[in-house]
PDB file of C-alpha atoms in Angstrom:
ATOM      1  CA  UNK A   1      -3.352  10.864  -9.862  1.00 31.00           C
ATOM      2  CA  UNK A   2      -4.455   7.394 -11.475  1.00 32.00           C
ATOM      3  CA  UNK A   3      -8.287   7.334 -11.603  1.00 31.00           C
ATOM      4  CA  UNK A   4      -9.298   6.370 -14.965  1.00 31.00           C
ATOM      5  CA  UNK A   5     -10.290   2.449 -15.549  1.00 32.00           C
ATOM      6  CA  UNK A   6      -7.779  -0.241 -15.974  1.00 33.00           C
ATOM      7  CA  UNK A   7      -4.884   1.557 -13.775  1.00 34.00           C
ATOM      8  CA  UNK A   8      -4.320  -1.313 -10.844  1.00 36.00           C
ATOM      9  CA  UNK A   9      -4.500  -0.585  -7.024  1.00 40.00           C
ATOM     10  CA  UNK A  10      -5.530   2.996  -7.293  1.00 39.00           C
ATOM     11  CA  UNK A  11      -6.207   4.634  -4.058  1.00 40.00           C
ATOM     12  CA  UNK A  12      -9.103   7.011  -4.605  1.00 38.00           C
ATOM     13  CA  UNK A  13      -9.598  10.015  -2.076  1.00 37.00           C
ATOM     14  CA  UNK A  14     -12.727   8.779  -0.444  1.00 39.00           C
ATOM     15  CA  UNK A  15     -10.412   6.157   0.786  1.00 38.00           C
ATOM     16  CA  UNK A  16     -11.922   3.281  -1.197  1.00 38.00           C
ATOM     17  CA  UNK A  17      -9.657   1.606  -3.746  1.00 39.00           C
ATOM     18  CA  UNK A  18      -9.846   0.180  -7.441  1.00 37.00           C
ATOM     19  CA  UNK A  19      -8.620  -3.679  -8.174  1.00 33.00           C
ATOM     20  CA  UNK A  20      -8.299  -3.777 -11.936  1.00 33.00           C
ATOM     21  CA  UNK A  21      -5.811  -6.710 -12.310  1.00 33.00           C
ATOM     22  CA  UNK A  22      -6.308 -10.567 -11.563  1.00 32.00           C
ATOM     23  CA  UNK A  23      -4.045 -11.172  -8.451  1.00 34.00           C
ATOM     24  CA  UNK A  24      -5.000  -7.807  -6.622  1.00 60.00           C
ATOM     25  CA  UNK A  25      -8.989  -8.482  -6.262  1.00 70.00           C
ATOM     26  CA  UNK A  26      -9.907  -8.451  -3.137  1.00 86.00           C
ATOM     27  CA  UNK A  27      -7.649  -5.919  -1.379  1.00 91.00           C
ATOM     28  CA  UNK A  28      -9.461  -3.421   0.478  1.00 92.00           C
ATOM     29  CA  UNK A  29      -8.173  -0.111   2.404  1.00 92.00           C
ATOM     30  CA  UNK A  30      -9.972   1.920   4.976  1.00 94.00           C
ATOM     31  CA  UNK A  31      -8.790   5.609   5.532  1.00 95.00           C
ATOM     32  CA  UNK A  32      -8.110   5.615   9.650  1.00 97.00           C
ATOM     33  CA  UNK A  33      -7.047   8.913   9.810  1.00 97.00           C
ATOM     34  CA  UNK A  34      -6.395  11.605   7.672  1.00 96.00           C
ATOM     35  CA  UNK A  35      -5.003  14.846   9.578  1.00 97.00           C
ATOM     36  CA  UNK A  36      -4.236  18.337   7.520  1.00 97.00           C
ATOM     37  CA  UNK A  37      -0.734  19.369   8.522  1.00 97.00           C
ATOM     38  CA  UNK A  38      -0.849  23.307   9.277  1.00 96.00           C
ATOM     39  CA  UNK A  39       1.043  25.465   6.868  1.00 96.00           C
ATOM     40  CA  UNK A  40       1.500  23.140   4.315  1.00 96.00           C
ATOM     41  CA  UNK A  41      -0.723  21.266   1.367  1.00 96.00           C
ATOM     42  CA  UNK A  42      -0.234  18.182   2.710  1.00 97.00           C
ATOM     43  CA  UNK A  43      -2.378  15.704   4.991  1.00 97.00           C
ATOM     44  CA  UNK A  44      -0.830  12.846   7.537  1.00 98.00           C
ATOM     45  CA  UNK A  45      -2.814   9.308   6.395  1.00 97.00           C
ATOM     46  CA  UNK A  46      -2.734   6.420   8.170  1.00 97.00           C
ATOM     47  CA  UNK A  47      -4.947   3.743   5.852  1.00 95.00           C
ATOM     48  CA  UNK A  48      -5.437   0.059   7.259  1.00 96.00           C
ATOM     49  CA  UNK A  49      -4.991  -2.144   4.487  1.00 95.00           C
ATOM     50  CA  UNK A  50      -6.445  -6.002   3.809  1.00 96.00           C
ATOM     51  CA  UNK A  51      -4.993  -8.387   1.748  1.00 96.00           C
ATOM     52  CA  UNK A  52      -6.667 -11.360   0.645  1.00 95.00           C
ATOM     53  CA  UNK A  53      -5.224 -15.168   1.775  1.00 95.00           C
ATOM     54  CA  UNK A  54      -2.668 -15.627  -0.839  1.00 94.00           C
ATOM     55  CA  UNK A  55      -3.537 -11.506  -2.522  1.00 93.00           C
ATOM     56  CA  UNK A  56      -0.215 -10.441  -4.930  1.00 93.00           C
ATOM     57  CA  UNK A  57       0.377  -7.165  -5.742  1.00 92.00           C
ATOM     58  CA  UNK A  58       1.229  -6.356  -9.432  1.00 91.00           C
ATOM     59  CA  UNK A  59       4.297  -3.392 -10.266  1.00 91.00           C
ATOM     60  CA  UNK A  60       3.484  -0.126  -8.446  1.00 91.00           C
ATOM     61  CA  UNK A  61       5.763   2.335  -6.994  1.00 92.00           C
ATOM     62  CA  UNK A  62       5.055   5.076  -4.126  1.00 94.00           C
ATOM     63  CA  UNK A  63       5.375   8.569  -4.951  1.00 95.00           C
ATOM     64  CA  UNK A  64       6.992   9.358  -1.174  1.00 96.00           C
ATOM     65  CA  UNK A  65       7.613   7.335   1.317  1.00 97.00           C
ATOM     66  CA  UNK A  66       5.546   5.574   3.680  1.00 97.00           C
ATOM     67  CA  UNK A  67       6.031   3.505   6.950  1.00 98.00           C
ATOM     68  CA  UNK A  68       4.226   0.244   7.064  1.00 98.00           C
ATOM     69  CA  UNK A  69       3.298  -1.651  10.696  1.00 98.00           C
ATOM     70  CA  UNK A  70       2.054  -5.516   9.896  1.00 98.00           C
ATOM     71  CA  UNK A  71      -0.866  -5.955  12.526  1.00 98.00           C
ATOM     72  CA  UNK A  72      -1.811  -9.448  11.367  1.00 98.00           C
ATOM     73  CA  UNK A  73      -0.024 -11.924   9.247  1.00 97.00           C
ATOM     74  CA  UNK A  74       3.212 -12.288   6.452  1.00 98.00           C
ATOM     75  CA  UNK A  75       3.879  -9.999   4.331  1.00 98.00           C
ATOM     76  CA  UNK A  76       7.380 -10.270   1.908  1.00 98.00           C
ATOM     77  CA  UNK A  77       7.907  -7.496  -0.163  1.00 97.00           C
ATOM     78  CA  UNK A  78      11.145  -6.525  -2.429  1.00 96.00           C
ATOM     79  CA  UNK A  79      12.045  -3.235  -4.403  1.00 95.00           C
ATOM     80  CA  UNK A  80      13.714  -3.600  -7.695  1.00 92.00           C
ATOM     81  CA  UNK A  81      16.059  -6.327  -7.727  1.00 93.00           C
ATOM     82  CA  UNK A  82      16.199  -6.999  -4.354  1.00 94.00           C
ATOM     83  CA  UNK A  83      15.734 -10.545  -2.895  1.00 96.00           C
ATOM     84  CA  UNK A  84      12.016 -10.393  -1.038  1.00 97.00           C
ATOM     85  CA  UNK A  85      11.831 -10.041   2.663  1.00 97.00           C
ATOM     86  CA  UNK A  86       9.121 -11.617   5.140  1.00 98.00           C
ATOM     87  CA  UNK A  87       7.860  -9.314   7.582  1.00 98.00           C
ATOM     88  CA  UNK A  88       5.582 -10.789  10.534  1.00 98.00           C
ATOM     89  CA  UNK A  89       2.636  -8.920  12.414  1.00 97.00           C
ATOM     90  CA  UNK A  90       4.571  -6.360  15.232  1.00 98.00           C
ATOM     91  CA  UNK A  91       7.457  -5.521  12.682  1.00 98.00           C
ATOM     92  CA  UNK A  92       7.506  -2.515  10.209  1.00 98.00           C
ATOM     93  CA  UNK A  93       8.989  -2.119   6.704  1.00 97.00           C
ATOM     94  CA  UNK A  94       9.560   1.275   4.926  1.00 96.00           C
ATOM     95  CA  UNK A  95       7.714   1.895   1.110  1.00 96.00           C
ATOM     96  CA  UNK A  96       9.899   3.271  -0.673  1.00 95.00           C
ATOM     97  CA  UNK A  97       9.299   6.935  -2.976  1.00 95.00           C
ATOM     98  CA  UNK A  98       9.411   6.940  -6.871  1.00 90.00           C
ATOM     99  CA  UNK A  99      11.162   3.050  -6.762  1.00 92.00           C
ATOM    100  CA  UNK A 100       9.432   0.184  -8.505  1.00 95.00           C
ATOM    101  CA  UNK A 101       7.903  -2.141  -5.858  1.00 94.00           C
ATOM    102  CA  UNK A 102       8.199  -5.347  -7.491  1.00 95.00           C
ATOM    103  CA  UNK A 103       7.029  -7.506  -5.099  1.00 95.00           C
ATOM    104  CA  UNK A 104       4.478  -7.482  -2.584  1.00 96.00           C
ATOM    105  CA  UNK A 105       2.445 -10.614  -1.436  1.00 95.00           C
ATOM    106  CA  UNK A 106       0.319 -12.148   1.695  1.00 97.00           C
ATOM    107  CA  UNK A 107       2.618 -15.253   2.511  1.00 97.00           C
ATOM    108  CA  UNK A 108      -0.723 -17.356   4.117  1.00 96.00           C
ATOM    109  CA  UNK A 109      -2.838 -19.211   1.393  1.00 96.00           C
ATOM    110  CA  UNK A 110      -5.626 -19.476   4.682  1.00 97.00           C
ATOM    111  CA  UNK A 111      -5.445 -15.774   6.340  1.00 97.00           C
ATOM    112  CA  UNK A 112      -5.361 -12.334   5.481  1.00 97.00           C
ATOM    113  CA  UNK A 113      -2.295  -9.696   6.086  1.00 98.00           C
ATOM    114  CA  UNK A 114      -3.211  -6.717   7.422  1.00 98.00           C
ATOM    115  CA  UNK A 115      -1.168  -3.480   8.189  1.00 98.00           C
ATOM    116  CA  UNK A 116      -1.211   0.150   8.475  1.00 98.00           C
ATOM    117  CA  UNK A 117       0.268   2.151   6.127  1.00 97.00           C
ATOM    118  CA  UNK A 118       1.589   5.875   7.400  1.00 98.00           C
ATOM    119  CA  UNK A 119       2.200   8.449   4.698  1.00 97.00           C
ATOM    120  CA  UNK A 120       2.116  12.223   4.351  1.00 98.00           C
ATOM    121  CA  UNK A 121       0.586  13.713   0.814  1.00 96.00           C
ATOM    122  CA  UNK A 122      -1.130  15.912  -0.954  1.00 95.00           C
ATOM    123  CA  UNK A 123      -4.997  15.641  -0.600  1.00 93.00           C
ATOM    124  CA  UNK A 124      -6.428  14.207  -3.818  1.00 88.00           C
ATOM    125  CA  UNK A 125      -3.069  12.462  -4.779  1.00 92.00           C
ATOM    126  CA  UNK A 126      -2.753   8.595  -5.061  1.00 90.00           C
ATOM    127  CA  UNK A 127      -0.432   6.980  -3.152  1.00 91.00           C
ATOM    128  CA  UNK A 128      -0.589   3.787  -5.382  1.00 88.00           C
ATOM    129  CA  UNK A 129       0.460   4.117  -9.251  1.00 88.00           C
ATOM    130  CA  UNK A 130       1.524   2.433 -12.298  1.00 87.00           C
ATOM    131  CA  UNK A 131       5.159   1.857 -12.438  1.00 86.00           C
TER     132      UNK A 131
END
């Protein structure tokens, strides 16, 4: 887990999250939910996330996967080399585990994107970290 200063876009456990790099202020997340699953040391999260008209995400990657739902606004996003892909609110996209995500962006200069993002993990763990 990535909490020391100057790591980008890491999610803390209390659900509030770090911007460190230019591009990436302004992002905010909101824990939703956050359900224990029985016999195992994992927890179900579903986190509503807020970018920022314009808000770029710099290199992460996911350590498992995750299911995103747009609920307002563009978002394109690309993994690795591939070309980036617009997603509108009412469609979903699928973060991809232990993969650089090279590209993540709000497509409106005027309005904010916001989604959901659907992930199962160990408590304490980030679900954001450095490439």
């Amino acid at each position: 887990m990535l909490e020391e200063e100057g790591h980008p876009m890491v999610e803390r456990t209390d659900g509030q999250a770090r911007a460190q790099q230019s591009g990436f202020a302004g992002v905010t997340r909101k824990v939703l939910e956050r359900l224990p699953l029985p016999g195992t040391n994992q927890e179900l999260m579903v986190v509503e996330v807020t970018y920022p008209p314009g808000g770029v995400a710099p290199l992460h990657r996911h350590p498992v996967a995750g299911a995103i739902y747009i609920v307002e606004g563009v978002a394109e996003s690309a993994y690795g080399s591939d070309e980036p892909r617009q997603y509108r609110a009412g469609e979903t996209l699928q973060d991809r585990a232990d993969f650089v995500h090279t590209h993540f962006r709000n497509c409106d200069p005027e309005h904010p994107l916001r989604f959901l993002t659907i992930y199962v993990l160990e408590p304490g763990h980030s679900y954001t970290l450095e490439p």
